[in-house]
Every structure is written in C-alpha cells, then in structure tokens.
Amino acid sequence: TFIGDHILSIFSKFLDCPNNNDLSVCLGVSLIVRVSMALLILHALVLLFLLPRVYCSKVVNEACFGVKLLMVLALGIALMFVDNRHLRVYVQISVIASFFFLVYQAVALIDFSYILNEKMVREYHRGNKCFGALLIIVSLVLLGLNLWLMVDQFLTFWLPDCVYNKINLIGSIFMMIVLVVLVLLKLNQESSILTVFIITLMFNYMNGHSLASVPGKCNPFHNKQIDKNNFLYSSVLHIVINTTLATIAITYRTLSKKSARNMQTLTLIKRDTEPQHENDDLPSKTESTEHIIIKDIQTDELNDEEMKENLTKFIYFHLSMILLSFYIGTGFKGVTGSDDFLRLEGSLGKS
C-alpha cells in the first residue's frame, strides 16, 4: 500500500482524473486505453514498412528497438492530453475488433493443445512411459480446475430471475459432456481427453469473466452482493492470464509453421556439402567456375525468398498484435467493453 500510494503521488503531479474522481479510480482504465492506442499505431506503422518485403522492411522489423520504445512513450504521453470523449470511438471499435482477436486466440490455443497432445502421445509410443503418467496427471488436474470453475460459477451466478445466466451455466456443462462423449466415440482420431479439458477450461474461465463483466441485476459483483476483490474474478489475475494466453497464441502462430522454402534450402545446402566419391570424374576448371556461379545465384535467390517468407510471417504477427492492441483497449474485457472508461470525461494529462 505504501508503494502504491507513493507511485500515485508521483503520477498526481502530472496527471489529473476527470470528473474530480480519485486518481487511482480512473488511472488504470484511462492509461490502458492510451497505451493500447500507442501500441496500435506502432504496429500499424511497422506493418506498412513490412508490406514491400524488402531489406529495409527487415531492418525496421528486427532493429530500431530504442526508436520504437521512445515512440510508444511519446505517443502515450501525447494521448494523455486527448479528451476521453475523443477516445470513446476507439474504445467502441476495440470492442468489435476484440471479438476477432478472441476467435484468433481460441483457434490458435486449440491447435496448440492438439499439437501438445500429439507430441506427448508420440513420446509415449516411443517407449517413454513417463509421458503416459504425465498425460493422466495433467488431464486429472485440468478436470479438477474445470469442475472448480463450474461449481464456483453456479454458486456465484445462479440467481433467481436470471434466465441468461442459467442457460449459460447449463450450456457449459452440456458442452463439456458432449466433447467427452465425442472423444470416447473416437469420431476424431486426433482429439483426446486432454484437448477437451484444455478447451473447456479456457471456455469456462472466459465464460465466468464475461458473466462478471456484464452490468445488471444478474451480476452480483456489479450489485456489490459479493466482494469485488474476489481473487478468481480479480482484474489483476484476469490481465495476467489473458496476457499469457495471448502470448502463447501469437508466438505459436508465428513460429509453428516451417516454410517449404526453408526445407528446400537445407536440402540444397546438404546436397552441396556432401563429399564427392573418389571415383567421380573431377570437373574441369571452367565447369567448376560455372558451378560456383550458378550455386551463388541459387543461394541468393533462396536467401531472398527466405527473407520474404520470414517477413510474411511477421506481417501476420503484426496483424495479430494490432488485434491484441484493440483487445487491450477494452481492458481485456473483450466484447463486454470498458464501461468504466466510457463514463469518464476530460483528459488525463494536466494542462
């Protein structure tokens, strides 16, 4: 508390909360919207440099970190003096764009769970029995977390005259049962109990936070019937978990697929470096020179194609980061929006 109060006292010299509220009330939500917009502008500019896919694009993407950091800081400070009313349109756009990021993140994490399960099963079939025990333990832990979330959500959100909450909670149980039955029927050979529990755990967690974010009589946190500092639904835990999930999704999507061109390059390099047999006829000096020239041209072409494919990956990376920036702009609330920010008027920076 002492450290937090000291930090707020420093911020109060430069910042002022609109509507004369306490600075700690609006600092978080106002600041996160402005940081989100600064990150969006940065990634959009880098994306524009990447589109030509030339050497300059590579330099801008992989270097200039000091310039990028200063740019984000400068944009963040400048946006402090922009009235919140002018940023409301950005927040409303963020609510829509965050839906697409959540879909992107869900697909990436589901794909990641399938790959993880496949690798663990492959190691088990290779004779590493530890992975069999690990699969069972992880599946049981995930099942326990799912049941814990479901029970807690039923105790928290099963309220009289709240039909939407009840349908939502029953639907989450029904979805989990259906997915488990589909695995037992082996309709999809790649699915497993592990992947089902990972998918349902992500859904149940996001479902609980969506119920806790919607204002109204069916939200006990909004009506202050329950302590708003409840750890499971706290803003800090929500931000940490969502940041972790977003990092895993974007990193996995960016680095998972190896290009066919890279494999061709490795094949050609291996072929060129293979030792010649002793009974092979030695090439003449002219043939050797022509071979070296052709080899250099092919290597340059492959390097150029490889660079373009790597830059293409980073184009998708910055597109996903733009969507993530929008998602951050909602305070990690997604389609439920950021009502706290929309109620604020005035700028955050002192004039």
mmCIF file of C-alpha atoms in Angstrom:
data_model
loop_
_atom_site.group_PDB
_atom_site.id
_atom_site.type_symbol
_atom_site.label_atom_id
_atom_site.label_comp_id
_atom_site.label_asym_id
_atom_site.label_seq_id
_atom_site.Cartn_x
_atom_site.Cartn_y
_atom_site.Cartn_z
ATOM 1 C CA THR A 1 0.000 0.000 0.000
ATOM 2 C CA PHE A 2 2.819 2.413 0.852
ATOM 3 C CA ILE A 3 4.499 1.784 -2.520
ATOM 4 C CA GLY A 4 1.193 2.193 -4.373
ATOM 5 C CA ASP A 5 0.408 5.476 -2.610
ATOM 6 C CA HIS A 6 3.911 6.742 -3.347
ATOM 7 C CA ILE A 7 3.542 5.918 -7.055
ATOM 8 C CA LEU A 8 0.142 7.643 -7.156
ATOM 9 C CA SER A 9 1.612 10.752 -5.517
ATOM 10 C CA ILE A 10 4.213 10.926 -8.296
ATOM 11 C CA PHE A 11 1.572 10.468 -11.009
ATOM 12 C CA SER A 12 -0.642 13.139 -9.426
ATOM 13 C CA LYS A 13 1.962 15.805 -10.261
ATOM 14 C CA PHE A 14 1.471 15.170 -13.973
ATOM 15 C CA LEU A 15 -1.974 13.572 -14.259
ATOM 16 C CA ASP A 16 -5.445 14.546 -13.197
ATOM 17 C CA CYS A 17 -8.527 12.328 -13.047
ATOM 18 C CA PRO A 18 -11.563 13.573 -14.986
ATOM 19 C CA ASN A 19 -14.752 14.429 -13.051
ATOM 20 C CA ASN A 20 -12.570 15.161 -9.979
ATOM 21 C CA ASN A 21 -12.524 11.481 -9.006
ATOM 22 C CA ASP A 22 -9.716 9.783 -7.140
ATOM 23 C CA LEU A 23 -6.726 9.270 -9.448
ATOM 24 C CA SER A 24 -6.477 5.584 -8.515
ATOM 25 C CA VAL A 25 -10.068 5.039 -9.721
ATOM 26 C CA CYS A 26 -9.521 6.095 -13.314
ATOM 27 C CA LEU A 27 -5.744 5.850 -13.810
ATOM 28 C CA GLY A 28 -5.780 2.180 -14.754
ATOM 29 C CA VAL A 29 -8.603 2.216 -17.273
ATOM 30 C CA SER A 30 -7.606 5.585 -18.826
ATOM 31 C CA LEU A 31 -3.950 4.657 -19.040
ATOM 32 C CA ILE A 32 -4.547 1.227 -20.551
ATOM 33 C CA VAL A 33 -6.674 2.700 -23.369
ATOM 34 C CA ARG A 34 -3.925 5.159 -24.274
ATOM 35 C CA VAL A 35 -1.166 2.531 -24.134
ATOM 36 C CA SER A 36 -3.358 0.316 -26.314
ATOM 37 C CA MET A 37 -3.706 3.061 -28.915
ATOM 38 C CA ALA A 38 0.034 3.810 -28.846
ATOM 39 C CA LEU A 39 0.831 0.117 -29.453
ATOM 40 C CA LEU A 40 -1.742 0.006 -32.243
ATOM 41 C CA ILE A 41 -0.106 2.950 -34.039
ATOM 42 C CA LEU A 42 3.367 1.407 -33.640
ATOM 43 C CA HIS A 43 2.390 -1.989 -35.042
ATOM 44 C CA ALA A 44 0.401 -0.388 -37.861
ATOM 45 C CA LEU A 45 3.450 1.659 -38.933
ATOM 46 C CA VAL A 46 5.775 -1.365 -38.766
ATOM 47 C CA LEU A 47 3.205 -3.315 -40.794
ATOM 48 C CA LEU A 48 3.275 -0.646 -43.514
ATOM 49 C CA PHE A 49 7.073 -0.952 -43.704
ATOM 50 C CA LEU A 50 6.782 -4.750 -43.938
ATOM 51 C CA LEU A 51 4.337 -4.829 -46.846
ATOM 52 C CA PRO A 52 7.002 -4.294 -49.604
ATOM 53 C CA ARG A 53 9.020 -7.205 -48.082
ATOM 54 C CA VAL A 54 12.412 -5.705 -48.976
ATOM 55 C CA TYR A 55 15.640 -5.434 -46.978
ATOM 56 C CA CYS A 56 14.537 -2.119 -45.453
ATOM 57 C CA SER A 57 11.445 -3.934 -44.118
ATOM 58 C CA LYS A 58 13.699 -6.458 -42.404
ATOM 59 C CA VAL A 59 15.738 -3.696 -40.756
ATOM 60 C CA VAL A 60 12.665 -1.833 -39.477
ATOM 61 C CA ASN A 61 11.157 -5.053 -38.115
ATOM 62 C CA GLU A 62 14.249 -6.501 -36.429
ATOM 63 C CA ALA A 63 16.045 -3.331 -35.308
ATOM 64 C CA CYS A 64 15.275 0.204 -34.106
ATOM 65 C CA PHE A 65 14.027 -1.045 -30.732
ATOM 66 C CA GLY A 66 15.099 2.155 -28.998
ATOM 67 C CA VAL A 67 13.202 4.258 -31.525
ATOM 68 C CA LYS A 68 10.106 2.063 -31.153
ATOM 69 C CA LEU A 69 10.194 2.331 -27.361
ATOM 70 C CA LEU A 70 10.583 6.112 -27.475
ATOM 71 C CA MET A 71 7.765 6.286 -29.997
ATOM 72 C CA VAL A 72 5.382 4.365 -27.720
ATOM 73 C CA LEU A 73 6.337 6.559 -24.740
ATOM 74 C CA ALA A 74 5.886 9.749 -26.772
ATOM 75 C CA LEU A 75 2.529 8.623 -28.134
ATOM 76 C CA GLY A 76 1.377 7.534 -24.675
ATOM 77 C CA ILE A 77 2.289 10.905 -23.137
ATOM 78 C CA ALA A 78 0.695 12.845 -26.018
ATOM 79 C CA LEU A 79 -2.526 10.847 -25.733
ATOM 80 C CA MET A 80 -2.764 11.805 -22.044
ATOM 81 C CA PHE A 81 -3.876 15.250 -23.177
ATOM 82 C CA VAL A 82 -6.553 13.937 -25.546
ATOM 83 C CA ASP A 83 -10.051 14.215 -24.144
ATOM 84 C CA ASN A 84 -11.631 10.884 -23.241
ATOM 85 C CA ARG A 85 -14.668 11.776 -25.338
ATOM 86 C CA HIS A 86 -12.498 11.623 -28.474
ATOM 87 C CA LEU A 87 -11.215 8.178 -27.485
ATOM 88 C CA ARG A 88 -14.646 6.659 -26.961
ATOM 89 C CA VAL A 89 -14.926 5.835 -30.652
ATOM 90 C CA TYR A 90 -11.621 3.944 -30.384
ATOM 91 C CA VAL A 91 -12.917 2.002 -27.373
ATOM 92 C CA GLN A 92 -16.119 1.080 -29.221
ATOM 93 C CA ILE A 93 -14.077 -0.082 -32.240
ATOM 94 C CA SER A 94 -11.878 -2.065 -29.839
ATOM 95 C CA VAL A 95 -14.930 -3.908 -28.535
ATOM 96 C CA ILE A 96 -15.744 -5.106 -32.073
ATOM 97 C CA ALA A 97 -12.124 -5.864 -33.044
ATOM 98 C CA SER A 98 -11.506 -7.768 -29.804
ATOM 99 C CA PHE A 99 -14.084 -10.355 -30.912
ATOM 100 C CA PHE A 100 -11.880 -11.231 -33.894
ATOM 101 C CA PHE A 101 -8.816 -11.458 -31.656
ATOM 102 C CA LEU A 102 -10.602 -13.797 -29.253
ATOM 103 C CA VAL A 103 -11.581 -16.037 -32.190
ATOM 104 C CA TYR A 104 -7.975 -15.971 -33.437
ATOM 105 C CA GLN A 105 -6.672 -16.752 -29.938
ATOM 106 C CA ALA A 106 -9.153 -19.593 -29.422
ATOM 107 C CA VAL A 107 -8.239 -21.249 -32.730
ATOM 108 C CA ALA A 108 -4.504 -20.924 -32.007
ATOM 109 C CA LEU A 109 -4.813 -22.337 -28.474
ATOM 110 C CA ILE A 110 -6.993 -25.242 -29.642
ATOM 111 C CA ASP A 111 -4.440 -26.034 -32.350
ATOM 112 C CA PHE A 112 -1.682 -25.771 -29.753
ATOM 113 C CA SER A 113 -3.490 -28.196 -27.437
ATOM 114 C CA TYR A 114 -3.783 -30.758 -30.268
ATOM 115 C CA ILE A 115 -0.081 -30.446 -31.102
ATOM 116 C CA LEU A 116 0.844 -30.785 -27.408
ATOM 117 C CA ASN A 117 -1.288 -33.906 -27.028
ATOM 118 C CA GLU A 118 0.112 -35.399 -30.246
ATOM 119 C CA LYS A 119 3.721 -34.927 -29.122
ATOM 120 C CA MET A 120 3.077 -36.411 -25.683
ATOM 121 C CA VAL A 121 1.328 -39.454 -27.173
ATOM 122 C CA ARG A 122 4.138 -39.895 -29.719
ATOM 123 C CA GLU A 123 6.745 -39.885 -26.939
ATOM 124 C CA TYR A 124 4.703 -42.458 -25.002
ATOM 125 C CA HIS A 125 4.525 -44.799 -28.033
ATOM 126 C CA ARG A 126 8.283 -44.446 -28.464
ATOM 127 C CA GLY A 127 8.708 -46.145 -25.097
ATOM 128 C CA ASN A 128 8.906 -43.157 -22.771
ATOM 129 C CA LYS A 129 6.327 -44.322 -20.215
ATOM 130 C CA CYS A 130 6.692 -41.116 -18.154
ATOM 131 C CA PHE A 131 4.595 -39.293 -20.749
ATOM 132 C CA GLY A 132 1.742 -41.745 -20.182
ATOM 133 C CA ALA A 133 1.683 -40.897 -16.477
ATOM 134 C CA LEU A 134 2.069 -37.190 -17.327
ATOM 135 C CA LEU A 135 -0.943 -37.306 -19.661
ATOM 136 C CA ILE A 136 -3.083 -38.843 -16.920
ATOM 137 C CA ILE A 137 -1.925 -36.392 -14.229
ATOM 138 C CA VAL A 138 -2.362 -33.301 -16.416
ATOM 139 C CA SER A 139 -5.808 -34.474 -17.566
ATOM 140 C CA LEU A 140 -6.927 -35.013 -13.940
ATOM 141 C CA VAL A 141 -5.618 -31.572 -12.904
ATOM 142 C CA LEU A 142 -7.455 -29.934 -15.825
ATOM 143 C CA LEU A 143 -10.640 -31.844 -14.928
ATOM 144 C CA GLY A 144 -10.354 -30.619 -11.340
ATOM 145 C CA LEU A 145 -9.910 -26.996 -12.485
ATOM 146 C CA ASN A 146 -12.920 -27.300 -14.787
ATOM 147 C CA LEU A 147 -15.122 -28.676 -12.004
ATOM 148 C CA TRP A 148 -13.886 -25.983 -9.599
ATOM 149 C CA LEU A 149 -14.754 -23.196 -12.059
ATOM 150 C CA MET A 150 -18.155 -24.690 -12.830
ATOM 151 C CA VAL A 151 -19.115 -25.113 -9.165
ATOM 152 C CA ASP A 152 -17.930 -21.596 -8.324
ATOM 153 C CA GLN A 153 -19.850 -20.109 -11.262
ATOM 154 C CA PHE A 154 -23.021 -21.945 -10.247
ATOM 155 C CA LEU A 155 -22.709 -20.666 -6.677
ATOM 156 C CA THR A 156 -21.980 -17.119 -7.892
ATOM 157 C CA PHE A 157 -24.207 -16.564 -10.924
ATOM 158 C CA TRP A 158 -27.156 -18.964 -10.443
ATOM 159 C CA LEU A 159 -29.570 -16.247 -9.351
ATOM 160 C CA PRO A 160 -33.391 -16.073 -9.404
ATOM 161 C CA ASP A 161 -34.946 -14.433 -12.485
ATOM 162 C CA CYS A 162 -31.616 -14.643 -14.371
ATOM 163 C CA VAL A 163 -32.502 -16.949 -17.257
ATOM 164 C CA TYR A 164 -29.465 -15.954 -19.325
ATOM 165 C CA ASN A 165 -27.084 -16.934 -16.519
ATOM 166 C CA LYS A 166 -28.786 -20.294 -16.047
ATOM 167 C CA ILE A 167 -28.760 -21.140 -19.764
ATOM 168 C CA ASN A 168 -25.105 -20.110 -19.913
ATOM 169 C CA LEU A 169 -24.085 -22.281 -16.961
ATOM 170 C CA ILE A 170 -26.064 -25.321 -18.115
ATOM 171 C CA GLY A 171 -24.649 -24.887 -21.618
ATOM 172 C CA SER A 172 -21.056 -25.024 -20.337
ATOM 173 C CA ILE A 173 -21.711 -28.382 -18.627
ATOM 174 C CA PHE A 174 -23.538 -29.722 -21.686
ATOM 175 C CA MET A 175 -20.647 -28.704 -23.974
ATOM 176 C CA MET A 176 -18.097 -30.493 -21.779
ATOM 177 C CA ILE A 177 -20.180 -33.695 -21.678
ATOM 178 C CA VAL A 178 -20.713 -33.666 -25.456
ATOM 179 C CA LEU A 179 -16.993 -33.181 -26.147
ATOM 180 C CA VAL A 180 -16.044 -36.030 -23.798
ATOM 181 C CA VAL A 181 -18.606 -38.346 -25.433
ATOM 182 C CA LEU A 182 -17.257 -37.467 -28.905
ATOM 183 C CA VAL A 183 -13.751 -38.414 -27.749
ATOM 184 C CA LEU A 184 -14.971 -41.731 -26.306
ATOM 185 C CA LEU A 185 -16.749 -42.496 -29.593
ATOM 186 C CA LYS A 186 -13.454 -41.771 -31.401
ATOM 187 C CA LEU A 187 -15.134 -39.745 -34.145
ATOM 188 C CA ASN A 188 -11.982 -37.640 -34.347
ATOM 189 C CA GLN A 189 -8.797 -39.677 -34.020
ATOM 190 C CA GLU A 190 -6.694 -36.587 -33.160
ATOM 191 C CA SER A 191 -8.819 -35.460 -30.215
ATOM 192 C CA SER A 192 -8.308 -36.690 -26.649
ATOM 193 C CA ILE A 193 -9.487 -36.108 -23.109
ATOM 194 C CA LEU A 194 -6.521 -33.748 -22.622
ATOM 195 C CA THR A 195 -7.523 -31.498 -25.534
ATOM 196 C CA VAL A 196 -11.165 -31.492 -24.386
ATOM 197 C CA PHE A 197 -10.247 -30.395 -20.863
ATOM 198 C CA ILE A 198 -7.915 -27.657 -22.184
ATOM 199 C CA ILE A 199 -10.652 -26.305 -24.470
ATOM 200 C CA THR A 200 -13.371 -26.426 -21.798
ATOM 201 C CA LEU A 201 -11.071 -24.835 -19.210
ATOM 202 C CA MET A 202 -10.436 -21.846 -21.486
ATOM 203 C CA PHE A 203 -14.152 -21.584 -22.252
ATOM 204 C CA ASN A 204 -15.239 -21.839 -18.594
ATOM 205 C CA TYR A 205 -12.739 -19.222 -17.475
ATOM 206 C CA MET A 206 -13.714 -16.728 -20.195
ATOM 207 C CA ASN A 207 -17.385 -17.516 -19.591
ATOM 208 C CA GLY A 208 -17.082 -16.711 -15.896
ATOM 209 C CA HIS A 209 -15.381 -13.391 -16.575
ATOM 210 C CA SER A 210 -17.937 -12.451 -19.206
ATOM 211 C CA LEU A 211 -20.715 -13.006 -16.652
ATOM 212 C CA ALA A 212 -18.778 -10.950 -14.107
ATOM 213 C CA SER A 213 -18.296 -8.081 -16.585
ATOM 214 C CA VAL A 214 -21.876 -7.553 -17.775
ATOM 215 C CA PRO A 215 -23.644 -4.892 -15.678
ATOM 216 C CA GLY A 216 -27.112 -5.557 -14.339
ATOM 217 C CA LYS A 217 -29.029 -7.289 -11.596
ATOM 218 C CA CYS A 218 -27.708 -10.722 -12.647
ATOM 219 C CA ASN A 219 -24.132 -9.710 -11.874
ATOM 220 C CA PRO A 220 -23.552 -9.939 -8.099
ATOM 221 C CA PHE A 221 -20.252 -8.077 -8.453
ATOM 222 C CA HIS A 222 -21.994 -5.156 -10.149
ATOM 223 C CA ASN A 223 -24.634 -5.061 -7.402
ATOM 224 C CA LYS A 224 -21.903 -5.390 -4.736
ATOM 225 C CA GLN A 225 -23.557 -8.523 -3.351
ATOM 226 C CA ILE A 226 -20.120 -10.181 -3.477
ATOM 227 C CA ASP A 227 -16.698 -8.747 -2.672
ATOM 228 C CA LYS A 228 -15.310 -7.230 -5.849
ATOM 229 C CA ASN A 229 -11.803 -8.251 -4.758
ATOM 230 C CA ASN A 230 -12.638 -11.939 -5.226
ATOM 231 C CA PHE A 231 -9.358 -13.477 -6.425
ATOM 232 C CA LEU A 232 -10.888 -15.639 -9.165
ATOM 233 C CA TYR A 233 -12.542 -12.636 -10.802
ATOM 234 C CA SER A 234 -9.930 -10.002 -9.918
ATOM 235 C CA SER A 235 -8.690 -7.675 -12.661
ATOM 236 C CA VAL A 236 -5.034 -8.478 -11.923
ATOM 237 C CA LEU A 237 -5.494 -12.238 -12.373
ATOM 238 C CA HIS A 238 -7.605 -11.637 -15.489
ATOM 239 C CA ILE A 239 -4.904 -9.455 -17.078
ATOM 240 C CA VAL A 240 -2.115 -11.912 -16.189
ATOM 241 C CA ILE A 241 -3.988 -14.936 -17.595
ATOM 242 C CA ASN A 242 -5.102 -13.146 -20.748
ATOM 243 C CA THR A 243 -1.604 -11.781 -21.380
ATOM 244 C CA THR A 244 -0.191 -15.300 -21.001
ATOM 245 C CA LEU A 245 -2.792 -16.833 -23.333
ATOM 246 C CA ALA A 246 -2.288 -14.091 -25.932
ATOM 247 C CA THR A 247 1.490 -14.542 -25.798
ATOM 248 C CA ILE A 248 1.199 -18.317 -26.277
ATOM 249 C CA ALA A 249 -1.284 -17.932 -29.145
ATOM 250 C CA ILE A 250 0.680 -15.289 -31.071
ATOM 251 C CA THR A 251 4.061 -16.959 -30.507
ATOM 252 C CA TYR A 252 2.721 -20.344 -31.545
ATOM 253 C CA ARG A 253 1.056 -18.996 -34.685
ATOM 254 C CA THR A 254 4.165 -17.050 -35.688
ATOM 255 C CA LEU A 255 6.747 -19.772 -35.128
ATOM 256 C CA SER A 256 4.876 -23.046 -35.600
ATOM 257 C CA LYS A 257 4.849 -23.444 -39.383
ATOM 258 C CA LYS A 258 8.126 -24.082 -41.138
ATOM 259 C CA SER A 259 8.137 -22.927 -44.725
ATOM 260 C CA ALA A 260 8.749 -25.359 -47.540
ATOM 261 C CA ARG A 261 11.327 -22.962 -48.949
ATOM 262 C CA ASN A 262 13.421 -23.221 -45.774
ATOM 263 C CA MET A 263 13.350 -27.016 -46.086
ATOM 264 C CA GLN A 264 14.427 -26.764 -49.715
ATOM 265 C CA THR A 265 17.292 -24.504 -48.705
ATOM 266 C CA LEU A 266 18.505 -27.002 -46.109
ATOM 267 C CA THR A 267 18.247 -29.816 -48.690
ATOM 268 C CA LEU A 268 20.310 -27.901 -51.251
ATOM 269 C CA ILE A 269 22.935 -26.978 -48.675
ATOM 270 C CA LYS A 270 23.187 -30.600 -47.574
ATOM 271 C CA ARG A 271 23.444 -31.753 -51.200
ATOM 272 C CA ASP A 272 26.182 -29.230 -51.975
ATOM 273 C CA THR A 273 28.197 -30.113 -48.897
ATOM 274 C CA GLU A 274 28.099 -33.881 -49.450
ATOM 275 C CA PRO A 275 31.619 -35.275 -50.171
ATOM 276 C CA GLN A 276 32.322 -36.479 -53.709
ATOM 277 C CA HIS A 277 33.215 -40.148 -54.297
ATOM 278 C CA GLU A 278 36.816 -40.852 -55.183
ATOM 279 C CA ASN A 279 35.891 -42.491 -58.492
ATOM 280 C CA ASP A 280 33.908 -39.431 -59.638
ATOM 281 C CA ASP A 281 35.385 -37.613 -62.590
ATOM 282 C CA LEU A 282 36.956 -34.329 -61.498
ATOM 283 C CA PRO A 283 35.284 -31.354 -63.238
ATOM 284 C CA SER A 284 37.339 -29.076 -65.382
ATOM 285 C CA LYS A 285 38.287 -25.603 -64.192
ATOM 286 C CA THR A 286 35.646 -24.000 -66.441
ATOM 287 C CA GLU A 287 32.890 -26.365 -65.244
ATOM 288 C CA SER A 288 33.880 -25.756 -61.622
ATOM 289 C CA THR A 289 33.712 -21.974 -62.091
ATOM 290 C CA GLU A 290 30.293 -22.193 -63.788
ATOM 291 C CA HIS A 291 29.039 -24.430 -60.980
ATOM 292 C CA ILE A 292 30.162 -21.915 -58.336
ATOM 293 C CA ILE A 293 28.465 -19.015 -60.177
ATOM 294 C CA ILE A 294 25.192 -20.939 -60.581
ATOM 295 C CA LYS A 295 25.359 -22.063 -56.957
ATOM 296 C CA ASP A 296 25.845 -18.461 -55.765
ATOM 297 C CA ILE A 297 22.879 -17.272 -57.847
ATOM 298 C CA GLN A 298 20.672 -20.058 -56.479
ATOM 299 C CA THR A 299 21.779 -19.288 -52.917
ATOM 300 C CA ASP A 300 20.993 -15.573 -53.354
ATOM 301 C CA GLU A 301 17.569 -16.400 -54.788
ATOM 302 C CA LEU A 302 16.852 -18.793 -51.930
ATOM 303 C CA ASN A 303 18.012 -16.246 -49.354
ATOM 304 C CA ASP A 304 15.775 -13.606 -50.935
ATOM 305 C CA GLU A 305 12.781 -15.954 -50.938
ATOM 306 C CA GLU A 306 13.530 -16.998 -47.379
ATOM 307 C CA MET A 307 13.673 -13.352 -46.276
ATOM 308 C CA LYS A 308 10.321 -12.636 -47.969
ATOM 309 C CA GLU A 309 8.694 -15.650 -46.310
ATOM 310 C CA ASN A 310 10.045 -14.643 -42.906
ATOM 311 C CA LEU A 311 8.735 -11.116 -43.431
ATOM 312 C CA THR A 312 5.366 -12.556 -44.425
ATOM 313 C CA LYS A 313 5.264 -14.349 -41.075
ATOM 314 C CA PHE A 314 5.941 -11.047 -39.323
ATOM 315 C CA ILE A 315 3.191 -9.368 -41.338
ATOM 316 C CA TYR A 316 0.754 -11.852 -39.803
ATOM 317 C CA PHE A 317 2.431 -11.293 -36.433
ATOM 318 C CA HIS A 318 1.859 -7.522 -36.528
ATOM 319 C CA LEU A 319 -1.704 -8.015 -37.752
ATOM 320 C CA SER A 320 -2.361 -10.189 -34.705
ATOM 321 C CA MET A 321 -0.631 -7.598 -32.498
ATOM 322 C CA ILE A 322 -2.962 -4.920 -33.886
ATOM 323 C CA LEU A 323 -5.938 -7.057 -32.882
ATOM 324 C CA LEU A 324 -4.312 -7.622 -29.474
ATOM 325 C CA SER A 325 -3.887 -3.844 -29.074
ATOM 326 C CA PHE A 326 -7.623 -3.430 -29.628
ATOM 327 C CA TYR A 327 -8.266 -6.182 -27.070
ATOM 328 C CA ILE A 328 -6.037 -4.399 -24.542
ATOM 329 C CA GLY A 329 -8.089 -1.264 -25.205
ATOM 330 C CA THR A 330 -11.141 -2.990 -23.725
ATOM 331 C CA GLY A 331 -9.208 -3.730 -20.535
ATOM 332 C CA PHE A 332 -9.120 -7.419 -21.547
ATOM 333 C CA LYS A 333 -12.916 -7.459 -21.238
ATOM 334 C CA GLY A 334 -13.458 -8.218 -24.918
ATOM 335 C CA VAL A 335 -16.969 -7.767 -26.286
ATOM 336 C CA THR A 336 -18.312 -6.694 -22.867
ATOM 337 C CA GLY A 337 -16.412 -3.437 -23.403
ATOM 338 C CA SER A 338 -14.968 -0.937 -20.971
ATOM 339 C CA ASP A 339 -17.900 0.844 -19.348
ATOM 340 C CA ASP A 340 -15.677 2.472 -16.725
ATOM 341 C CA PHE A 341 -13.798 4.373 -19.421
ATOM 342 C CA LEU A 342 -16.920 5.340 -21.364
ATOM 343 C CA ARG A 343 -18.251 7.122 -18.269
ATOM 344 C CA LEU A 344 -15.141 9.314 -17.947
ATOM 345 C CA GLU A 345 -14.940 12.779 -19.448
ATOM 346 C CA GLY A 346 -11.987 15.137 -19.844
ATOM 347 C CA SER A 347 -8.309 14.388 -20.428
ATOM 348 C CA LEU A 348 -5.912 12.610 -18.102
ATOM 349 C CA GLY A 349 -2.930 14.958 -18.508
ATOM 350 C CA LYS A 350 -2.762 18.207 -16.575
ATOM 351 C CA SER A 351 -2.966 21.276 -18.783
#
